PDB file of C-alpha atoms and ligand atoms in Angstrom:
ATOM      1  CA  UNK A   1     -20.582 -12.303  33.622  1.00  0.00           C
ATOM      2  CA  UNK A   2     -19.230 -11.581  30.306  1.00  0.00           C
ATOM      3  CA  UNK A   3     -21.298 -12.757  27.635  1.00  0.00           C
ATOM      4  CA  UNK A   4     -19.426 -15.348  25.254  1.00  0.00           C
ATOM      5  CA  UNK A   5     -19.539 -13.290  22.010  1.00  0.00           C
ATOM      6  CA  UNK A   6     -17.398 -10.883  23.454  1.00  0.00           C
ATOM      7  CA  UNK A   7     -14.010 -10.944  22.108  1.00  0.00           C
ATOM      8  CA  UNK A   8     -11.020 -11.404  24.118  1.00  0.00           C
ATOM      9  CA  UNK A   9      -8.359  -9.033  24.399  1.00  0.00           C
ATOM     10  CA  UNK A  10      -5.013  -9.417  25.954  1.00  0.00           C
ATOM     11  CA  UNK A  11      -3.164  -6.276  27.092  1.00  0.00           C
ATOM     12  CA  UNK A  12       0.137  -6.542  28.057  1.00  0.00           C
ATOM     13  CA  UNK A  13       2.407  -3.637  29.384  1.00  0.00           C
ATOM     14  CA  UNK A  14       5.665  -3.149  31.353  1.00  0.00           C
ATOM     15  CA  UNK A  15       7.204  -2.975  34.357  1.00  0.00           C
ATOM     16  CA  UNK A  16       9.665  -0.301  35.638  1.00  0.00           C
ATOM     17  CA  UNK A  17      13.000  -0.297  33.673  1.00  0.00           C
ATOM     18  CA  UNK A  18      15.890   2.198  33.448  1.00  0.00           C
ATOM     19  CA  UNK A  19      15.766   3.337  37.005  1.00  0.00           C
ATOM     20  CA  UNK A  20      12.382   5.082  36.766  1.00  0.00           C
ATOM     21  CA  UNK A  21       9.846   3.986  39.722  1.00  0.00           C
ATOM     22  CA  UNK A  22       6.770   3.869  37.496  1.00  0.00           C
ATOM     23  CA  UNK A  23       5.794   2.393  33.459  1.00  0.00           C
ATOM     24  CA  UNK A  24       2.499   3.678  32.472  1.00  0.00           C
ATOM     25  CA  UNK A  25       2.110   0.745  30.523  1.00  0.00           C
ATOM     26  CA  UNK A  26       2.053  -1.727  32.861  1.00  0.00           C
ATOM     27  CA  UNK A  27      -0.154   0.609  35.136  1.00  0.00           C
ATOM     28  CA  UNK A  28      -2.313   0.607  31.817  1.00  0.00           C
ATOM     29  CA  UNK A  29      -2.898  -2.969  31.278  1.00  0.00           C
ATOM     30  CA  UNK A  30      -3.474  -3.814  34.922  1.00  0.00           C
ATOM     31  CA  UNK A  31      -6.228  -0.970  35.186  1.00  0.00           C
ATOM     32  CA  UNK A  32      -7.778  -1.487  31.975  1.00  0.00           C
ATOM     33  CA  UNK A  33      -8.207  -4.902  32.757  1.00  0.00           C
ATOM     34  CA  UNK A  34      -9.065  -4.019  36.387  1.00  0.00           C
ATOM     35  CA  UNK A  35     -12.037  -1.600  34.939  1.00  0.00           C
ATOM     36  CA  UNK A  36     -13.094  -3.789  31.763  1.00  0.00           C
ATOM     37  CA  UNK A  37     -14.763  -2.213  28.446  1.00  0.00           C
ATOM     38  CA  UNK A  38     -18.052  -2.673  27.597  1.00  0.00           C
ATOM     39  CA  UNK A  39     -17.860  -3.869  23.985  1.00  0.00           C
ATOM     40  CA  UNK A  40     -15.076  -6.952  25.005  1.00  0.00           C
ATOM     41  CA  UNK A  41     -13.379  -8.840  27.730  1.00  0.00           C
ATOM     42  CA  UNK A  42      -9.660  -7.828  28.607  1.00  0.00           C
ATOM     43  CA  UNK A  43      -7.372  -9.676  30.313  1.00  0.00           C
ATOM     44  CA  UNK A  44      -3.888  -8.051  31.553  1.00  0.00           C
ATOM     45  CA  UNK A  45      -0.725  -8.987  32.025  1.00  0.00           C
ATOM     46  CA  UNK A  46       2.332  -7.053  32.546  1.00  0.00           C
ATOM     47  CA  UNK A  47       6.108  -7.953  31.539  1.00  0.00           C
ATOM     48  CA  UNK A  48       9.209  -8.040  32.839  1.00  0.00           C
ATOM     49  CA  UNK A  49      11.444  -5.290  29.977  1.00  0.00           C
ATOM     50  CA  UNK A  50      13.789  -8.575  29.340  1.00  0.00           C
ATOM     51  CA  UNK A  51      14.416  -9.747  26.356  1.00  0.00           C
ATOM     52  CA  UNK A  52      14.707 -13.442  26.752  1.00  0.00           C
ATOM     53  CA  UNK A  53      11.961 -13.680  29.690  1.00  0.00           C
ATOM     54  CA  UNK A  54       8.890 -11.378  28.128  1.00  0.00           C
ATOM     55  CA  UNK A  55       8.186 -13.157  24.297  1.00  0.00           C
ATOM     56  CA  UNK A  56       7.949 -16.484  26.493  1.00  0.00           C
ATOM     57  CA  UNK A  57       5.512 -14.833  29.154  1.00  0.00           C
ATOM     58  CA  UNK A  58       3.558 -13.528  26.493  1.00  0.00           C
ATOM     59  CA  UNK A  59       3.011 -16.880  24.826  1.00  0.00           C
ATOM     60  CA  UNK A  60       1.935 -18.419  27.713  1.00  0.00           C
ATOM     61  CA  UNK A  61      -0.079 -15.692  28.206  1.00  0.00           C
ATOM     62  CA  UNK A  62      -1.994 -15.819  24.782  1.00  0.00           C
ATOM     63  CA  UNK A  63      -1.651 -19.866  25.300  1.00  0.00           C
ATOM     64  CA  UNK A  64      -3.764 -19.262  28.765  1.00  0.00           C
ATOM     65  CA  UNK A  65      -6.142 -16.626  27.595  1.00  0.00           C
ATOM     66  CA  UNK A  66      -6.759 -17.418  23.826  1.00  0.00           C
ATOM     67  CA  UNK A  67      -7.242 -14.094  23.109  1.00  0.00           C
ATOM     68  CA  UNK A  68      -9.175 -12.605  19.439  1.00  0.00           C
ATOM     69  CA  UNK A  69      -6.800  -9.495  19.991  1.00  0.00           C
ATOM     70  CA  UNK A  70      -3.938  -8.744  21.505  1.00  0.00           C
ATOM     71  CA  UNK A  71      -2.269  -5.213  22.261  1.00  0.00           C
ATOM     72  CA  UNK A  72       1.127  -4.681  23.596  1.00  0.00           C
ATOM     73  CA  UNK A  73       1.889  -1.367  24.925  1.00  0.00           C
ATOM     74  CA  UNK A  74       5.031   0.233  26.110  1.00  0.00           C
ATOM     75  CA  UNK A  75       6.603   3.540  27.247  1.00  0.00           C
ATOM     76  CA  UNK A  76       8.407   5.969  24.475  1.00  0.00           C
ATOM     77  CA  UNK A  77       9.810   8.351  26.668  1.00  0.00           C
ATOM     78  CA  UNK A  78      11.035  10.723  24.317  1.00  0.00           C
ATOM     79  CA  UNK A  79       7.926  10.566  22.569  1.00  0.00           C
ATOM     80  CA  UNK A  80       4.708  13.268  22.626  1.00  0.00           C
ATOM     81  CA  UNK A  81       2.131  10.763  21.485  1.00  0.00           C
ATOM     82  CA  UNK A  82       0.293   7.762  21.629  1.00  0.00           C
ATOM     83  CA  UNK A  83       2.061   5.725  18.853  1.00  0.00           C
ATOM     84  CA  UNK A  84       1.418   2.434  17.037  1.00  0.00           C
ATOM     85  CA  UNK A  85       3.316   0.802  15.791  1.00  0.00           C
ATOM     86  CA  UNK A  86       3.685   0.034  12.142  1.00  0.00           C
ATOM     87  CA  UNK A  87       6.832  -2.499  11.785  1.00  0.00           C
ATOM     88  CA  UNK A  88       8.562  -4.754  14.074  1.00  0.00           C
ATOM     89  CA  UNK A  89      12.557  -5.539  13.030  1.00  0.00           C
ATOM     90  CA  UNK A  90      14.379  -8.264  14.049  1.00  0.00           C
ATOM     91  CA  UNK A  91      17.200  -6.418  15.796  1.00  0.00           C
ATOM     92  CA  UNK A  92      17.858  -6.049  19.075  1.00  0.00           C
ATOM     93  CA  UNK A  93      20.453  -3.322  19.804  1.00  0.00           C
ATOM     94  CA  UNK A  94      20.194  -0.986  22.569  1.00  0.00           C
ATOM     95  CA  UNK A  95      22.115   1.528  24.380  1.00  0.00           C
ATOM     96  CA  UNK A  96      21.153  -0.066  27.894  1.00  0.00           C
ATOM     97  CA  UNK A  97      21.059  -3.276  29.266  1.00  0.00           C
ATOM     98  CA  UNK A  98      17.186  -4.811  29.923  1.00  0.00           C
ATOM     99  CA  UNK A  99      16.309  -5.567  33.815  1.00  0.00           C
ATOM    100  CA  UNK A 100      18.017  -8.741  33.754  1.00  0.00           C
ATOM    101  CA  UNK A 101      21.311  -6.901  32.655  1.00  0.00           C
ATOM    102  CA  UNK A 102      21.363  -8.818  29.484  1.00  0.00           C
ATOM    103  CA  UNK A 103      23.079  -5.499  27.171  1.00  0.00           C
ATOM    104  CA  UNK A 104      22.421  -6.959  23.537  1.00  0.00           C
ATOM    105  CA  UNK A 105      23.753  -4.904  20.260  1.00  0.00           C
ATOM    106  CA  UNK A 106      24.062  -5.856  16.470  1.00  0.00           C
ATOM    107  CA  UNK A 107      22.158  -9.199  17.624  1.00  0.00           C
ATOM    108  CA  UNK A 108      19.455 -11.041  15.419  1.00  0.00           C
ATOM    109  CA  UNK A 109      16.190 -11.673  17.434  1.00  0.00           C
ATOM    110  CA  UNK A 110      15.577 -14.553  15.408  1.00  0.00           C
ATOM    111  CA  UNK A 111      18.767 -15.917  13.588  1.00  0.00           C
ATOM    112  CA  UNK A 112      16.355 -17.491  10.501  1.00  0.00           C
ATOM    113  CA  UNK A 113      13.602 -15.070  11.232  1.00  0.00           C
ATOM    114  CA  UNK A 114      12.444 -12.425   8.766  1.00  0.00           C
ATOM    115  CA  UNK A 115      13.592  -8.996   8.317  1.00  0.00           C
ATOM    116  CA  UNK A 116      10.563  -7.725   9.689  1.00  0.00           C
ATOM    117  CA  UNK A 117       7.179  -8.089  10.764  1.00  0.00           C
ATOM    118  CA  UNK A 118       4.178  -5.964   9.951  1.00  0.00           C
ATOM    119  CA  UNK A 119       1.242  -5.049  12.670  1.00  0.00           C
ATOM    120  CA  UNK A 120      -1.833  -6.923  12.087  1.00  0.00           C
ATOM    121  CA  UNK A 121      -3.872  -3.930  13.755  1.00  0.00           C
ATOM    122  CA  UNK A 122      -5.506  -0.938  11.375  1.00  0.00           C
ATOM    123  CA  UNK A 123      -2.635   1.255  12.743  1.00  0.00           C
ATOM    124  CA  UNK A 124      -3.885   4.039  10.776  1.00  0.00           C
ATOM    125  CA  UNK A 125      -7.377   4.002  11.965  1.00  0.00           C
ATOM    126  CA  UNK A 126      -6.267   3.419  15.346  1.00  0.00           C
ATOM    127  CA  UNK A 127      -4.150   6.865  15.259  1.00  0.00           C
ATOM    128  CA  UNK A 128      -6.701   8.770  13.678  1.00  0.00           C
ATOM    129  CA  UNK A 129      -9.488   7.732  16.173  1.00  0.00           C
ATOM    130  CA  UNK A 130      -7.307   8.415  19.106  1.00  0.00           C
ATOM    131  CA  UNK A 131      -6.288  12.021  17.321  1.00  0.00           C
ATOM    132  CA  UNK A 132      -9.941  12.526  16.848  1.00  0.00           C
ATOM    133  CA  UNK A 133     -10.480  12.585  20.374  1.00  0.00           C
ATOM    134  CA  UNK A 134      -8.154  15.379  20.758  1.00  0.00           C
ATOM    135  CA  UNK A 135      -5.711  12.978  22.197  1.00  0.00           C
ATOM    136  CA  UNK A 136      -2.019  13.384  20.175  1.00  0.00           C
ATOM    137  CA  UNK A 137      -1.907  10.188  18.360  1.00  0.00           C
ATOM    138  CA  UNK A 138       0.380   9.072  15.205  1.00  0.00           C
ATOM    139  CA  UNK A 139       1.660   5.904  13.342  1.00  0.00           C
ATOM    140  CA  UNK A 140       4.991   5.020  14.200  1.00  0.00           C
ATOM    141  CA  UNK A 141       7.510   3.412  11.591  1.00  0.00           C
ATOM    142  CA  UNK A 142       9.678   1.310  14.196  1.00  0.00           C
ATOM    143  CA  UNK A 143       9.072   0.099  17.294  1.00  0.00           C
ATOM    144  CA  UNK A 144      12.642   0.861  17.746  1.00  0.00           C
ATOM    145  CA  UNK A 145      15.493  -1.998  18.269  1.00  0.00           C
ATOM    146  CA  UNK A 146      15.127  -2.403  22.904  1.00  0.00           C
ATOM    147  CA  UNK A 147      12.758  -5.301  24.307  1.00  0.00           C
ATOM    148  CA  UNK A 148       9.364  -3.445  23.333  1.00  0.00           C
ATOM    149  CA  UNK A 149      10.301  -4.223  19.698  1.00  0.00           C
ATOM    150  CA  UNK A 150      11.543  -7.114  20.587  1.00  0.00           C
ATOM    151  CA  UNK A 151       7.877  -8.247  22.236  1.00  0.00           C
ATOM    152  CA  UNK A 152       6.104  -7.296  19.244  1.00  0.00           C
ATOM    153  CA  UNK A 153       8.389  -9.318  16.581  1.00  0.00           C
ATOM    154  CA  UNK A 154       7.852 -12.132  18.855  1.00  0.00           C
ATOM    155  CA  UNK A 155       4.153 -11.811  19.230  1.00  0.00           C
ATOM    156  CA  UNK A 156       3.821 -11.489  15.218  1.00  0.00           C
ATOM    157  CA  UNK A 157       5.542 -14.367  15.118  1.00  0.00           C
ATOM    158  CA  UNK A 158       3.077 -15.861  17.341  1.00  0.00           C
ATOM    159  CA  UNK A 159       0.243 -15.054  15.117  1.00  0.00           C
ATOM    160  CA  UNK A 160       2.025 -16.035  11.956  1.00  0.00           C
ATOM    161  CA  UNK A 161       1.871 -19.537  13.610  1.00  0.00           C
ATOM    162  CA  UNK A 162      -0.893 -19.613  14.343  1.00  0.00           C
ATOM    163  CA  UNK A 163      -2.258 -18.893  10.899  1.00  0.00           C
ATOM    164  CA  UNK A 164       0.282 -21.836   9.660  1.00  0.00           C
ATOM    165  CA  UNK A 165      -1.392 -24.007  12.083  1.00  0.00           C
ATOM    166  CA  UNK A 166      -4.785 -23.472  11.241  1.00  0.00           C
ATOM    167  CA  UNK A 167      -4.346 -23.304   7.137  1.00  0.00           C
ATOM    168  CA  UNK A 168      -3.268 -27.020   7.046  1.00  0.00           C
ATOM    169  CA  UNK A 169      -1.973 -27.533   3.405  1.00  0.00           C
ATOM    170  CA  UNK A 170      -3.009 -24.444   2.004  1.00  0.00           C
ATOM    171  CA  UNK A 171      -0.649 -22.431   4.185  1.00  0.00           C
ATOM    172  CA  UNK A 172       0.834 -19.103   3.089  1.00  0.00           C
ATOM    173  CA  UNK A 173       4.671 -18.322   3.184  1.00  0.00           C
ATOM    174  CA  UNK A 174       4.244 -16.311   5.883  1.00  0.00           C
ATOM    175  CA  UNK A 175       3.093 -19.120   8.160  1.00  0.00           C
ATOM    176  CA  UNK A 176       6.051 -21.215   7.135  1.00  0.00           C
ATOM    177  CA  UNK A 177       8.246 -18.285   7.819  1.00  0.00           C
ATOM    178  CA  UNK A 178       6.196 -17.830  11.183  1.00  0.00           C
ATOM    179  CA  UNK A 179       7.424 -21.517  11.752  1.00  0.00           C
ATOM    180  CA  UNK A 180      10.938 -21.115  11.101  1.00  0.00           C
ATOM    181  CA  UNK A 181      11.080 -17.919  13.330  1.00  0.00           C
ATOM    182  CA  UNK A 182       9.288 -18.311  15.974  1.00  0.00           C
ATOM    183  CA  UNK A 183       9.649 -22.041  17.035  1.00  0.00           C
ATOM    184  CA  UNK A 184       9.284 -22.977  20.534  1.00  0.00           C
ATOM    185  CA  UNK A 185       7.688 -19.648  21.751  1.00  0.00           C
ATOM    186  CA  UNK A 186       4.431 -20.712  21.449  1.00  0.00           C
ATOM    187  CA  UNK A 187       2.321 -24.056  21.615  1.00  0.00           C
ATOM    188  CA  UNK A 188      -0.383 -24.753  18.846  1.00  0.00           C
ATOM    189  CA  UNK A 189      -3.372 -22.936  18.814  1.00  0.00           C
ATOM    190  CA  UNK A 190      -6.523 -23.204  17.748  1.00  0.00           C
ATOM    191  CA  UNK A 191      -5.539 -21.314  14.447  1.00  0.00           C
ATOM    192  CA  UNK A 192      -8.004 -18.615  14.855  1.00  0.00           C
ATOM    193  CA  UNK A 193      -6.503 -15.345  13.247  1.00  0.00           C
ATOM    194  CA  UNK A 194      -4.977 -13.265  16.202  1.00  0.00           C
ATOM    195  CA  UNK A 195      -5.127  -9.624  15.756  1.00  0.00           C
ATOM    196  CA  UNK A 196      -1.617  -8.492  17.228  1.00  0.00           C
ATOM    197  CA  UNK A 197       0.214  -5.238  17.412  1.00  0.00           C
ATOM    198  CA  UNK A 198       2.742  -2.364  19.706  1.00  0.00           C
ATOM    199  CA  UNK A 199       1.589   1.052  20.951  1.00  0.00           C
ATOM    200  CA  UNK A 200       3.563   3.117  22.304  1.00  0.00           C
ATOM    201  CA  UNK A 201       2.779   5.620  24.798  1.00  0.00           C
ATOM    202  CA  UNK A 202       4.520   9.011  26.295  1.00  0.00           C
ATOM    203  CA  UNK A 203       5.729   9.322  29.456  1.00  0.00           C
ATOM    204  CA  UNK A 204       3.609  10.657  32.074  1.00  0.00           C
ATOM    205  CA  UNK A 205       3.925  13.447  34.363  1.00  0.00           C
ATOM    206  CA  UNK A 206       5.183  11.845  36.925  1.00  0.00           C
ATOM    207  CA  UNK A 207       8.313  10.128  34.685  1.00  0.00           C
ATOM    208  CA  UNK A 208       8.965  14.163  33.135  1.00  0.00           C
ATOM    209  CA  UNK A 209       5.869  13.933  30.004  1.00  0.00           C
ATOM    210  CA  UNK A 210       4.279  16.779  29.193  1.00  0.00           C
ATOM    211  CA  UNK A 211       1.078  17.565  31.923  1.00  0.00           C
ATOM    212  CA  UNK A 212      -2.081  16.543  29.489  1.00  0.00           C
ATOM    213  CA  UNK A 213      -0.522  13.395  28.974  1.00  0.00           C
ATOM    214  CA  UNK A 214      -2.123  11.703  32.462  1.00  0.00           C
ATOM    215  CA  UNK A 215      -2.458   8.148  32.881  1.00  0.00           C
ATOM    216  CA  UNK A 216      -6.504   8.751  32.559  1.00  0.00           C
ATOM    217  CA  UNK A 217      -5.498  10.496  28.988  1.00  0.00           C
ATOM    218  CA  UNK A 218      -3.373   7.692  27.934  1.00  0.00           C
ATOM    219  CA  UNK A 219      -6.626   4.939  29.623  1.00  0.00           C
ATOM    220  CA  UNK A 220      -9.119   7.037  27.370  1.00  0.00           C
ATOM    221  CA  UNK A 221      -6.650   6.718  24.274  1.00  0.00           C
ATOM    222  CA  UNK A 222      -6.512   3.072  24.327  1.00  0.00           C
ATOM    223  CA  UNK A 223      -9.913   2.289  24.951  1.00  0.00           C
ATOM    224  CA  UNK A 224     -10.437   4.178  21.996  1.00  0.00           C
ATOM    225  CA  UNK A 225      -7.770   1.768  19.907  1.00  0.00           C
ATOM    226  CA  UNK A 226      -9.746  -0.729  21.537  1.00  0.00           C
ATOM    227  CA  UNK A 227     -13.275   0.209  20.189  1.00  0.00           C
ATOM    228  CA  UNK A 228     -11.464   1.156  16.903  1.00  0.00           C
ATOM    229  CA  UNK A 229     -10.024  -2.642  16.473  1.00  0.00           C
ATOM    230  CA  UNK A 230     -12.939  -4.050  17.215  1.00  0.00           C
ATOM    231  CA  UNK A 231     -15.425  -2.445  15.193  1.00  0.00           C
ATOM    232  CA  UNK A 232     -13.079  -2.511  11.898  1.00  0.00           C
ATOM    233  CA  UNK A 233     -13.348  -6.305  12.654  1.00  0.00           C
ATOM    234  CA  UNK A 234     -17.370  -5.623  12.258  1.00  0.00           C
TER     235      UNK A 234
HETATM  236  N1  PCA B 301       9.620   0.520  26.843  1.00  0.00           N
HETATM  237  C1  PCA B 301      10.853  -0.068  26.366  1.00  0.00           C
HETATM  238  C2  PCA B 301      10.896  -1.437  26.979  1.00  0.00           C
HETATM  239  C3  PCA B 301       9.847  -1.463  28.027  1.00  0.00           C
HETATM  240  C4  PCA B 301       9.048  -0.239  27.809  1.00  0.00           C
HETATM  241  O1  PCA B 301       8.000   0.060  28.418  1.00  0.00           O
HETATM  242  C5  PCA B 301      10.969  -0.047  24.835  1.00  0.00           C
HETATM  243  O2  PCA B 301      10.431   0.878  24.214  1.00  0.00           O
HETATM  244  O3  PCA B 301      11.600  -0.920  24.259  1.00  0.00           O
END
């Protein structure tokens, strides 16, 4: 059994979207939670790619789990490397419909919401770790403007509450902005900080990526963001 000063970490990924048959992020999160990690205990959970289903799923998700960190991964097609994510925007505006057929452009996530939300994972160190490895890693700016982004906005907003709900009085302005824009997407918490960010990651063979970038490849990458999150929290 795990013992209980292990932290908690949620990984979520997707399903299948845009007629492809396979999202290595999904398959990520169910295997990584399937195989475990020695230094924590992760719990996965994977999403429909729908913009007004997958912020709610991941609340209950966090709500269920209580997680000390959370990582949200997705698929970049287009994209040669394992990418966090620096900055979620509150935009949603995409060239495709999601898999509920919702097509949203030029639409506010959150109508009173913030501009923008910042990761609260050490994206740098997590891109340089993975790169270290000799497995192409890099900070992204934007987590672009489909449901991916709009899953990490949602789950900053999460943590923002969360922060507003445990700091009483004393809480910052970004806890009442948290409350503002992102009420009713997740319950009260205990108010523990949540550490909550996106990675992206390339397609795999099997979608058109480039060979080295296997599922195993992309497994060994994010264990390493894993290891590198949790001993920066040392
Ligand atoms: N990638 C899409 C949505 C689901 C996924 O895996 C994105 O980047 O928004």
């Amino acid at each position: 059994m795990t013992p209980p000063t292990l932290p908690t970490v949620l990984v979520t990924g997707f399903e299948p979207f845009g007629g492809a048959a396979v999202n290595p992020s999904g398959e990520l999160a169910r295997r990584l939670a399937e195989l475990g990690h020695p230094d924590c205990h992760i719990v996965g959970e994977v999403l429909p790619v729908s913009f007004t289903q997958a912020p709610g799923l991941l609340a209950a998700a966090i709500d269920a789990h209580d997680p000390d960190i959370v990582i949200m991964l997705g698929l970049a097609e287009n994209r040669r490397a394992i990418t966090p994510e620096r900055i979620a925007i509150n935009l949603a505006d995409a060239p495709v419909a999601d898999n509920d057929g919702l097509h949203l452009t030029d639409a506010p996530l959150e109508p009173h919401g913030p501009a923008a939300r910042f990761a609260l994972l050490p994206v740098t160190q997590i891109a340089h770790a993975i790169a270290n490895a000799g497995i192409p890693a890099e900070v992204s700016l934007s987590a672009g403007s489909y449901v991916c982004n709009a899953l990490m906005y949602a789950g900053l907003g999460i943590a923002e509450q969360r922060v507003g709900a445990g700091a009483g009085a004393g809480s910052s302005s970004r806890g009442a902005d948290a409350r503002a824009g992102a009420a009713g997407l997740a319950g009260p918490a205990s108010g523990a900080p949540l550490q909550i960010g996106f990675i992206h990651v390339p397609a795999t063979p099997q979608l058109g990526g480039d060979p080295h970038n296997t599922l195993d490849e992309l497994e060994r990458g994010i264990r390493i963001a894993i290891t590198t999150i949790i001993d920066e929290r040392a």
